[in-house]
Coordinates of C-alpha atoms and ligand atoms in Angstrom, one line a residue:
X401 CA 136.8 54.1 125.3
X402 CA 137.7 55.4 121.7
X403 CA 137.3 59.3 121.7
X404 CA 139.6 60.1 118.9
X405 CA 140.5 58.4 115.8
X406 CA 142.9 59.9 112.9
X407 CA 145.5 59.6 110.0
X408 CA 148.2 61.5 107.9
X409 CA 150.3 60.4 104.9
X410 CA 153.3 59.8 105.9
X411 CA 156.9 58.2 103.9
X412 CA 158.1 55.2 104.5
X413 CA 162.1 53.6 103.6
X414 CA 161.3 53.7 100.2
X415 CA 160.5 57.7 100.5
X416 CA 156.5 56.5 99.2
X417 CA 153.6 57.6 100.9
X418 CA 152.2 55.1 103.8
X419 CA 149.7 55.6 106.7
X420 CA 149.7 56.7 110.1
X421 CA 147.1 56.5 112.4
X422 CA 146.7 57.8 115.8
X423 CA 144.2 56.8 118.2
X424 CA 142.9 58.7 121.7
X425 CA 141.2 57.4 124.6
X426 CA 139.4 58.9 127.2
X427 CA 141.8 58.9 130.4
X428 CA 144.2 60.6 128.0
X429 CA 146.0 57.4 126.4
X430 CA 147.1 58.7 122.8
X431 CA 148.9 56.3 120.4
X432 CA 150.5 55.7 116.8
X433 CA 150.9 53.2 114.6
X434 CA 152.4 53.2 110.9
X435 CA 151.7 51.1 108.2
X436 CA 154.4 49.0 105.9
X437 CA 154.6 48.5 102.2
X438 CA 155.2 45.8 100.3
X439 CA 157.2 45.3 96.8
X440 CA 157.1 41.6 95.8
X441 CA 153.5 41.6 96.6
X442 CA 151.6 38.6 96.4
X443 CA 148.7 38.6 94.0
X444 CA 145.9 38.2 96.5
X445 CA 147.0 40.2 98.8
X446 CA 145.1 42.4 100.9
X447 CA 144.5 46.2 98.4
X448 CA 146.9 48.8 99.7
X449 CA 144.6 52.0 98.3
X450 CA 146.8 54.7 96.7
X451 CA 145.2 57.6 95.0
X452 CA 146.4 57.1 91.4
X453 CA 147.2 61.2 90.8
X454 CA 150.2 61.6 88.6
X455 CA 150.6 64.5 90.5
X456 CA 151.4 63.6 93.8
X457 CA 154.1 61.1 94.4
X458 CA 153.8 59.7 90.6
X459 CA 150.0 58.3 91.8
X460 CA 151.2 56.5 95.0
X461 CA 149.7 59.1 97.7
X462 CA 147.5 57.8 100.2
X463 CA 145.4 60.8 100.7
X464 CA 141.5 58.6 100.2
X465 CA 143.3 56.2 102.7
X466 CA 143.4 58.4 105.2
X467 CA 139.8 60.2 104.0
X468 CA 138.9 56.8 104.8
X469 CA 139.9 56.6 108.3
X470 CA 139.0 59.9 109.3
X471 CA 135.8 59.9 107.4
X472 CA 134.3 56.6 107.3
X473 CA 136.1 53.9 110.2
X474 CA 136.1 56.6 112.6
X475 CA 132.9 57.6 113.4
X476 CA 132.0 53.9 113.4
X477 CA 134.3 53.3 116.5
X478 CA 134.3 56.0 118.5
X479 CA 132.8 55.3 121.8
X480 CA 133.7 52.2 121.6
X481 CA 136.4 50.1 124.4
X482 CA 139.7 50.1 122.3
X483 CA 140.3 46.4 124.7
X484 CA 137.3 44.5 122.0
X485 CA 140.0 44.2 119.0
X486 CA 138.0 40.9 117.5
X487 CA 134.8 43.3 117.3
X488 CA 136.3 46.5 115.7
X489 CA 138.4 44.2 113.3
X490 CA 135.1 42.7 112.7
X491 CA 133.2 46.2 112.3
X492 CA 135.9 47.6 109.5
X493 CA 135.6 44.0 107.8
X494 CA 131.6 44.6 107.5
X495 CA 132.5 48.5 106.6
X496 CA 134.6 47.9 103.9
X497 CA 133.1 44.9 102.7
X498 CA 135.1 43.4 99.9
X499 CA 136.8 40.1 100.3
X500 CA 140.2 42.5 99.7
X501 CA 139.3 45.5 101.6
X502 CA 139.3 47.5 98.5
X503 CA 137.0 49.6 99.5
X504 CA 138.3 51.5 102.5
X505 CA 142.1 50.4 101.7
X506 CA 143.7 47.8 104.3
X507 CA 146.3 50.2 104.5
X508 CA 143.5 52.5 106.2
X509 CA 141.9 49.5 108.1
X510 CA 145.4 47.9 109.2
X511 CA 147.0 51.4 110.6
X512 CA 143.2 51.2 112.8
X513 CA 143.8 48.2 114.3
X514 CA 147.6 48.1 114.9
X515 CA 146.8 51.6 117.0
X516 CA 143.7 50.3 118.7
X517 CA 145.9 47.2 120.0
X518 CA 148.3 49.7 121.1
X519 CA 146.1 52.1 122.9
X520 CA 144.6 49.0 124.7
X521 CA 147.9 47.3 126.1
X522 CA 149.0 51.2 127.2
X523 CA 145.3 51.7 129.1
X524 CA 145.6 48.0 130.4
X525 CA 149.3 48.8 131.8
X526 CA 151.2 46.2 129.7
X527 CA 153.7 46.0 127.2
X528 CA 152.5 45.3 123.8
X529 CA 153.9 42.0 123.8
X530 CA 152.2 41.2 127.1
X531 CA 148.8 42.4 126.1
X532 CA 148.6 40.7 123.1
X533 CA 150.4 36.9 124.0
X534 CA 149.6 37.2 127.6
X535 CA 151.9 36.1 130.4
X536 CA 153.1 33.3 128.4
X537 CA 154.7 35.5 125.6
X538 CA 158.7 35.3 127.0
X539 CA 160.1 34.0 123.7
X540 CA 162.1 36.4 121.9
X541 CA 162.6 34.9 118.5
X542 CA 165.5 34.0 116.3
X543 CA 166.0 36.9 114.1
X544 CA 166.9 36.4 110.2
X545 CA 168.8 38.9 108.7
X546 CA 169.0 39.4 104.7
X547 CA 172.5 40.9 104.8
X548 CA 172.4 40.4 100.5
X549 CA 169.6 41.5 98.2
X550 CA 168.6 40.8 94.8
X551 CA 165.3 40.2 92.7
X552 CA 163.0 43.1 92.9
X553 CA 165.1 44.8 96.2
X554 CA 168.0 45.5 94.6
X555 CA 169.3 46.5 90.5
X556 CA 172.3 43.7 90.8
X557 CA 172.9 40.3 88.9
X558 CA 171.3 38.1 91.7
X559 CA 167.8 36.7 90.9
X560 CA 167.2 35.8 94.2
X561 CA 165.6 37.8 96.8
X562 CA 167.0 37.5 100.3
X563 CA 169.7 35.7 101.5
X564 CA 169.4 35.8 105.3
X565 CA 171.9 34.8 107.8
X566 CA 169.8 32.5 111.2
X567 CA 171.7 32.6 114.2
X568 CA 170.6 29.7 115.6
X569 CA 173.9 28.6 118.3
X570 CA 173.5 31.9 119.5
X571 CA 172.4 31.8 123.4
X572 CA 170.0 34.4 123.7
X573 CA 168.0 37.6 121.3
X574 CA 171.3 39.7 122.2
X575 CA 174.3 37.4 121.2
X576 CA 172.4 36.2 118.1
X577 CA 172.2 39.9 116.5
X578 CA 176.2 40.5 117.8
X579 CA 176.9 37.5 115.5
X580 CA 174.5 39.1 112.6
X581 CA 176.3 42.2 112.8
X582 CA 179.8 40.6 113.1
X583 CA 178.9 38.5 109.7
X584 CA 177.2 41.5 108.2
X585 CA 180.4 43.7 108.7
X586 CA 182.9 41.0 107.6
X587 CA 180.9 40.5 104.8
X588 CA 181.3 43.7 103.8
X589 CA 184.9 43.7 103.9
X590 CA 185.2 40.5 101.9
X591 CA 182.7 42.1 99.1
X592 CA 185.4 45.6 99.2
X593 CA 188.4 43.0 98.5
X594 CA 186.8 41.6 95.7
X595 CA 186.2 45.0 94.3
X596 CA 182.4 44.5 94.6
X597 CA 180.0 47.3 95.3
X598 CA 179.1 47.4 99.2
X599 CA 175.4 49.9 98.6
X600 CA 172.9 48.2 100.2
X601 CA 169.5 47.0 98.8
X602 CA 165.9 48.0 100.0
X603 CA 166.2 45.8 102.9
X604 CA 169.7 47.0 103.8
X605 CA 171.7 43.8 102.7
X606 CA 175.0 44.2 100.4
X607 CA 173.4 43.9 96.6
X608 CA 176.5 43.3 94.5
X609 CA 177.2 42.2 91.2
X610 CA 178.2 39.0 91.6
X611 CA 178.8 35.7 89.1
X612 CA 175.7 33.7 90.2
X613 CA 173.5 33.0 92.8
X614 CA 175.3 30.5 94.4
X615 CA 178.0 33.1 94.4
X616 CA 175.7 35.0 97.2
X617 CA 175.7 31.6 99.6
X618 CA 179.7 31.2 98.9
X619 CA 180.6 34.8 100.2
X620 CA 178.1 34.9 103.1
X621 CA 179.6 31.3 104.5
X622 CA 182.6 33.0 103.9
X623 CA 182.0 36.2 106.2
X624 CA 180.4 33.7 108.9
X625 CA 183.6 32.0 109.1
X626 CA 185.6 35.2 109.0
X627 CA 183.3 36.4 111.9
X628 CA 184.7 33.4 113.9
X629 CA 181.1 31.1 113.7
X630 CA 181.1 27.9 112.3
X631 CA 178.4 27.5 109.4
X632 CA 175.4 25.9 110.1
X633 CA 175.9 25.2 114.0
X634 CA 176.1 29.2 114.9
X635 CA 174.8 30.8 111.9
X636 CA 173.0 29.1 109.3
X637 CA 171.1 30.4 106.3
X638 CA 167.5 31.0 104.8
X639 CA 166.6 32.1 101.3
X640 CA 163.6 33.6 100.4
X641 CA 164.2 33.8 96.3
X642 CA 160.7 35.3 95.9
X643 CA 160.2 33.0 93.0
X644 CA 157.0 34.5 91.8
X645 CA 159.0 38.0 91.0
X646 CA 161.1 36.0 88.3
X647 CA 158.1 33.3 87.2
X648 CA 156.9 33.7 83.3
X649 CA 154.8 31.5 81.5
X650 CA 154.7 28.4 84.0
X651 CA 158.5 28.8 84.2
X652 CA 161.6 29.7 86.1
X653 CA 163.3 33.0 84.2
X654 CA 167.0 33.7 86.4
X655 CA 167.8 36.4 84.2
X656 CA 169.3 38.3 86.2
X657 CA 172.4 35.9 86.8
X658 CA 171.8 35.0 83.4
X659 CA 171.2 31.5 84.6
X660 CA 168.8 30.4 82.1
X661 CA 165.1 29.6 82.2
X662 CA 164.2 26.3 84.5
X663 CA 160.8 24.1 85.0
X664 CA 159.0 23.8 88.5
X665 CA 160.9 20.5 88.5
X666 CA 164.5 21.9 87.6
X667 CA 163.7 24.6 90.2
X668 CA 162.8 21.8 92.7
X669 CA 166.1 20.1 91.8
X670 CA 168.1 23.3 92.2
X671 CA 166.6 23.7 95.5
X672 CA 167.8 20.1 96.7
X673 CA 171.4 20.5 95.1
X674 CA 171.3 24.1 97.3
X675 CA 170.0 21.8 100.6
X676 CA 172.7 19.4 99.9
X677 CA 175.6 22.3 99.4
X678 CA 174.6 25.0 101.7
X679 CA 173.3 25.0 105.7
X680 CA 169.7 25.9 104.6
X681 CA 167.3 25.5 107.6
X682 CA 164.5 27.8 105.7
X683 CA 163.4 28.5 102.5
X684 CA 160.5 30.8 101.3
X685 CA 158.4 31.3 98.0
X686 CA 160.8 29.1 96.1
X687 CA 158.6 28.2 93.7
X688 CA 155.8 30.3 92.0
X689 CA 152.7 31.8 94.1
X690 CA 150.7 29.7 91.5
X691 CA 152.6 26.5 91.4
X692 CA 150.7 24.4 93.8
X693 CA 151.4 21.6 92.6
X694 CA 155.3 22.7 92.6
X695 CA 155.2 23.2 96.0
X696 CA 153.9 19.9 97.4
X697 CA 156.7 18.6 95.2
X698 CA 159.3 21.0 97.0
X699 CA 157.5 19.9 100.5
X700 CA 157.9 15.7 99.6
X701 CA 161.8 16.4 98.6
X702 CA 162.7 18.6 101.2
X703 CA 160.0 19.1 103.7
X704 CA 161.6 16.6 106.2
X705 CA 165.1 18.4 105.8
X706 CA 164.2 22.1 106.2
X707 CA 160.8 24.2 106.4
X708 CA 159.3 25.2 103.1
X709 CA 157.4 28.3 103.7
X710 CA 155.0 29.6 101.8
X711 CA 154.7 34.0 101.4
X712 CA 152.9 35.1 98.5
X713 CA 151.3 31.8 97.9
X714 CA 149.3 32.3 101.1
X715 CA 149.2 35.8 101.7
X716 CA 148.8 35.4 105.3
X717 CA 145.1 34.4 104.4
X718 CA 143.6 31.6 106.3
X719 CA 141.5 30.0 103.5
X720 CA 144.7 29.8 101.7
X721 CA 146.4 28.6 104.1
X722 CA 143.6 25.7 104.9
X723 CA 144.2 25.0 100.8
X724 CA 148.0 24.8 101.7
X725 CA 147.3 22.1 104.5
X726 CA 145.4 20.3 102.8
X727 CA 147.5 19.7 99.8
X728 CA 150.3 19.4 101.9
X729 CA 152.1 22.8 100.2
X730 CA 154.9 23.5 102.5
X731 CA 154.8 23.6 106.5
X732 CA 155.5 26.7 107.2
X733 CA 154.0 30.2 106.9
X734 CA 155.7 33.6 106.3
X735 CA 153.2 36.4 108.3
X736 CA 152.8 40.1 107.3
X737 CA 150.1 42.1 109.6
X738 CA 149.6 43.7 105.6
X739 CA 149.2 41.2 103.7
X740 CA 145.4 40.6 105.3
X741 CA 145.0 43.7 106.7
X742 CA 144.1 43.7 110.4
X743 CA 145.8 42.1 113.9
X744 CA 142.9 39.6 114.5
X745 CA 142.7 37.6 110.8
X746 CA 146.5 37.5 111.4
X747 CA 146.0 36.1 114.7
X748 CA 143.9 33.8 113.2
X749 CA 145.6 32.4 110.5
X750 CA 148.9 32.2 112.9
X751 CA 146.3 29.8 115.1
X752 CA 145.6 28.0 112.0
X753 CA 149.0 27.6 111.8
X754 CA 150.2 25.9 115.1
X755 CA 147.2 24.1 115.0
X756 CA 148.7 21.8 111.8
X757 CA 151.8 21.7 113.8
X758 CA 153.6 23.9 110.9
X759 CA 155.8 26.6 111.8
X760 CA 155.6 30.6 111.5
X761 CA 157.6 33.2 111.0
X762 CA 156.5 37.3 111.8
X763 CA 157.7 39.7 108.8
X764 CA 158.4 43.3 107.7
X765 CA 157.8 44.6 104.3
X766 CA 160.6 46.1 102.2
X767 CA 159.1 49.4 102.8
X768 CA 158.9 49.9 106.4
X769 CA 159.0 52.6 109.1
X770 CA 159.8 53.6 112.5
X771 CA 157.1 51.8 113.8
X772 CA 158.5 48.4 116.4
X773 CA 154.7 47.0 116.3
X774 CA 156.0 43.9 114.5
X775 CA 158.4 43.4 117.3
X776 CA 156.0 42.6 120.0
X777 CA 153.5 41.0 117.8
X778 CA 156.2 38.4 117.3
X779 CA 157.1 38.1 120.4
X780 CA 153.0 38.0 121.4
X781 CA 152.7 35.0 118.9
X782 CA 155.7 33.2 120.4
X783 CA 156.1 32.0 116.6
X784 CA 160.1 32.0 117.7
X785 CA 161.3 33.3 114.0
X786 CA 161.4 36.8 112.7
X787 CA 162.9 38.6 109.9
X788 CA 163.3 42.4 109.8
X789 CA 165.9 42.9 106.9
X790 CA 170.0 43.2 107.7
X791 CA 172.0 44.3 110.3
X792 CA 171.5 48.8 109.1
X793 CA 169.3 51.1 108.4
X794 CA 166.9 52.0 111.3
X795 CA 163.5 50.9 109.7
X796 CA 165.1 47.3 110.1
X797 CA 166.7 47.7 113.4
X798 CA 163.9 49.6 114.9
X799 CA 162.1 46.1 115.5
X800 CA 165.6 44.5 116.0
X801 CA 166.5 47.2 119.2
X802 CA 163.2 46.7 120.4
X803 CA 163.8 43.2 121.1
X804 CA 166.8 43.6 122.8
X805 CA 164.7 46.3 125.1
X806 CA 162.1 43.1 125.7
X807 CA 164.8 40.8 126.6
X808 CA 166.3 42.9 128.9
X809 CA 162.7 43.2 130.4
X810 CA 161.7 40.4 130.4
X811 CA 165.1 39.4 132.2
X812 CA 165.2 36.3 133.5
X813 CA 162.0 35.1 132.1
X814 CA 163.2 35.2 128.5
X815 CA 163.0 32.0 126.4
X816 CA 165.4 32.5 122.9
X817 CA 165.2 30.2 120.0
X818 CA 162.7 28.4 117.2
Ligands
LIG645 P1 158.1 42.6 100.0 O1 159.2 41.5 100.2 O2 157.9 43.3 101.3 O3 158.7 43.5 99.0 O4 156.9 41.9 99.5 C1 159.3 40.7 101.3 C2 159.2 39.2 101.1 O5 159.0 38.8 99.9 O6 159.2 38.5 102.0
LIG646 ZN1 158.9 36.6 100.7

C-alpha cells in the first residue's frame, strides 16, 4: 500500500517549471515520475496549473501544483494498494472535480498517477510495459522522428510544425532509429551545403530558413536518399502542421513562409497535392481544432490513402473522440498522457479508439523530461506508432533508448511495425 506520496518543481527541455512526483510503498518500493509540457496546446485540454507570480519563472512556477499533491491528493490515497489505478484515478477525478481538473492542476493529478502505475509494476515484479499491457504487450512501435521544426517549435520561415521521418522497411525498433539517425545526420549535412542554419528546434529537428514548406519535404527526401533508403518503402514521412497554431478567422494564415492566407477547402486541396507529391503515410491536426466540418472533408479526400489524425481537435478526450467517430473526423488519434490528465482516461480513450477500428499513436510534449514513462505506455497499448521528437537531445531519446532496452528484453518475443 501507499505510505508516502510527494512532489517538487522541477525544469523541463524548455528550462520551465514542471512536476515531479514520487511515490513510497510499504515494502520499501520508492518511485518517480515527471510530468511533460505542452506548447501548441489544444483548447480543451486538460489545465496545466501554474502559479501566475511574475516573480518566479515570469508566472510559470508550479509551486500550488505541487501544494496540491502534497496537501490535498495525498492524504486521500495513502493507505491505499498503489495496484487499483482505475480507483485512485477515479478518487483525484471526484477531488478535483472540474470537467478540466482545474482545480488541483492535471499537472498535479497526472505526475500521481503516472508514479502510482510505476510503483505498482515495480511491487508486482514487472516491467512497466508488462504491467500495464500484460503478456501481450511485445510490439515495440514504429518511431516518428520530426528531424525539422517550424510553427510554434521553432523562430524559422516554415509554418508547419513537424516534419517527421517513419521508418517503416526497417526490420525491427533498432534498425528503424539507425535509419532515423542516418537521415537525421545527412540531413544535416545537406542543410550546412546550402548554407542553412543547422540549430535545432524545441523538438530537436533542424529549423532552418527555408523558401517554403514544401522546401522542408524536398530536403528531407533528399537526406533519406543520401542515407542510402529509398523514399516511401524504407522511410516515409508524416506531418503534423499543427494547423490550429496558424488558424485566424475561420482561415489558413502560412505566414510564416509567406504563403498566403487559404480556406479549409484550399487547405484540404494543399493537403491532397502534398499526398500526391510526397510519401505521406500520416498526417495530424491539418486542419483547425475547430474545423469539424474541415476535417470530415480531409477524412473523405484522403482518409482511404493515409491516416488523418486528429491532436488538438480531440485532446485525447473520449467524448471528443466519440464526436469525431461519429462525424467521421479523421481515423486516427494522436495520444498525450497530458492532455486528459491521468493513465486510466487515456487508457480509455485509446480503447475507444481500437474499438472504431481507427488507429493511435503515443506522444511526447515539446517540453519534456528525463522521464521514459511514455515509452512503456506505448509499448503497453500496443498502438504500434510513437513519436518522441528527432534523432538528439536526451529528453527525446530517453524514450527512444528505452525502447531499444525493451527490445532487447523482450528478445525474441518482439513484434516491430504499425
Ligand atoms: P506540443 O506539440 O507538445 O507543443 O503541444 C506537440 C504536437 O502538436 O503534437
Ligand atoms: Zn500535434
Amino acid at each position: 500500500s501507499i505510505r508516502s506520496i510527494d512532489a517538487m518543481e522541477i525544469l523541463d527541455s524548455r528550462g520551465n517549471p514542471t512536476v515531479r512526483v514520487f511515490v513510497e510503498l510499504e515494502g520499501g518500493v520508492r518511485v518517480a515520475a515527471s510530468v511533460p509540457s505542452g506548447a501548441s496546446t489544444g483548447e480543451n485540454e486538460a489545465v496545466e496549473l501554474r502559479d501566475g507570480d511574475p516573480k518566479r519563472y515570469g508566472g510559470k512556477g508550479v509551486q500550488k501544483a505541487v501544494a496540491n499533491v502534497r496537501n490535498s491528493i495525498a492524504p486521500v490515497l495513502l493507505g491505499m494498494d498503489s495496484a487499483k489505478q482505475a480507483e485512485i484515478d477515479r478518487l483525484m477525478i471526484e477531488l478535483d472535480g472540474t470537467p478540466t481538473k482545474a482545480k488541483l492542476g492535471a499537472n498535479a493529478i497526472l505526475g500521481v498517477s503516472m508514479a502510482v502505475a510505476r510503483a505498482a509494476a515495480q511491487a508486482s515484479g514487472l516491467p512497466l510495459y508488462a504491467y500495464l499491457g500484460g503478456s501481450g504487450a511485445v510490439r515495440v512501435p514504429v518511431p516518428m522522428m520530426n528531424v525539422l521544426n517550424g510553427g510554434k517549435h521553432a523562430d524559422n520561415s516554415v509554418d508547419f510544425q513537424e516534419f517527421m521521418i517513419a521508418p517503416i522497411g526497417a526490420p525491427c525498433f533498432a534498425e528503424a532509429l539507425r535509419y532515423g539517425s542516418e537521415t537525421f545526420h545527412a540531413l544535416k549535412g545537406i542543410l550546412k551545403k546550402i548554407g542553412l542554419a543547422t540549430s535545432v528546434g524545441d523538438e530537436g529537428g533542424f529549423a532552418p530558413n527555408l523558401r517554403s514548406n514544401e522546401e522542408a519535404c524536398e530536403v528531407i527526401l533528399e537526406a533519406i536518399q543520401t542515407a542510402g533508403y529509398t523514399p516511401g518503402k524504407d522511410v516515409a514521412l508524416a506531418i503534423d502542421p499543427a494547423a490550429s497554431s496558424f488558424a485566424e478567422n475561420g482561415a489558413y494564415n502560412l505566414r510564416k513562409s509567406g504563403q498566403g492566407v487559404k480556406t479549409s477547402a484550399e487547405m484540404v486541396a494543399l493537403w491532397k497535392a502534398w499526398a500526391d507529391t510526397y510519401p505521406i503515410i500520416l498526417l495530424e491536426d491539418g486542419l483547425d481544432e475547430n474545423d469539424w466540418s474541415g476535417f470530415a472533408a480531409l477524412t473523405r479526400e484522403l482518409g482511404e490513402r493515409i491516416q488523418i489524425m486528429g491532436d488538438d481537435i480531440y485532446v485525447t478526450n473520449a467524448s471528443f473522440v466519440a464526436r469525431g467517430i461519429r462525424e467521421k473526423a479523421s481515423n486516427s488519434v494522436l495520444i498525450k498522457l497530458n492532455q486528459i490528465g491521468t493513465v486510466t482516461e487515456t487508457m480509455e480513450t485509446v480503447q475507444l479508439c481500437r474499438k472504431a477500428g481507427w488507429t493511435t499513436l503515443m506522444s511526447h510534449r515539446s517540453g519534456e523530461t528525463e522521464d521514459s514513462f511514455l515509452a512503456d505506455f506505448a509499448v503497453a497499448m500496443d498502438g504500434g506508432q510513437i513519436k518522441s521528437g528527432s534523432v538528439c537531445r536526451s529528453e527525446r531519446l530517453c524514450k527512444y533508448n528505452r525502447f531499444l532496452e525493451i527490445e532487447r528484453e523482450l528478445g525474441g518475443a518482439a513484434k516491430f511495425g504499425r
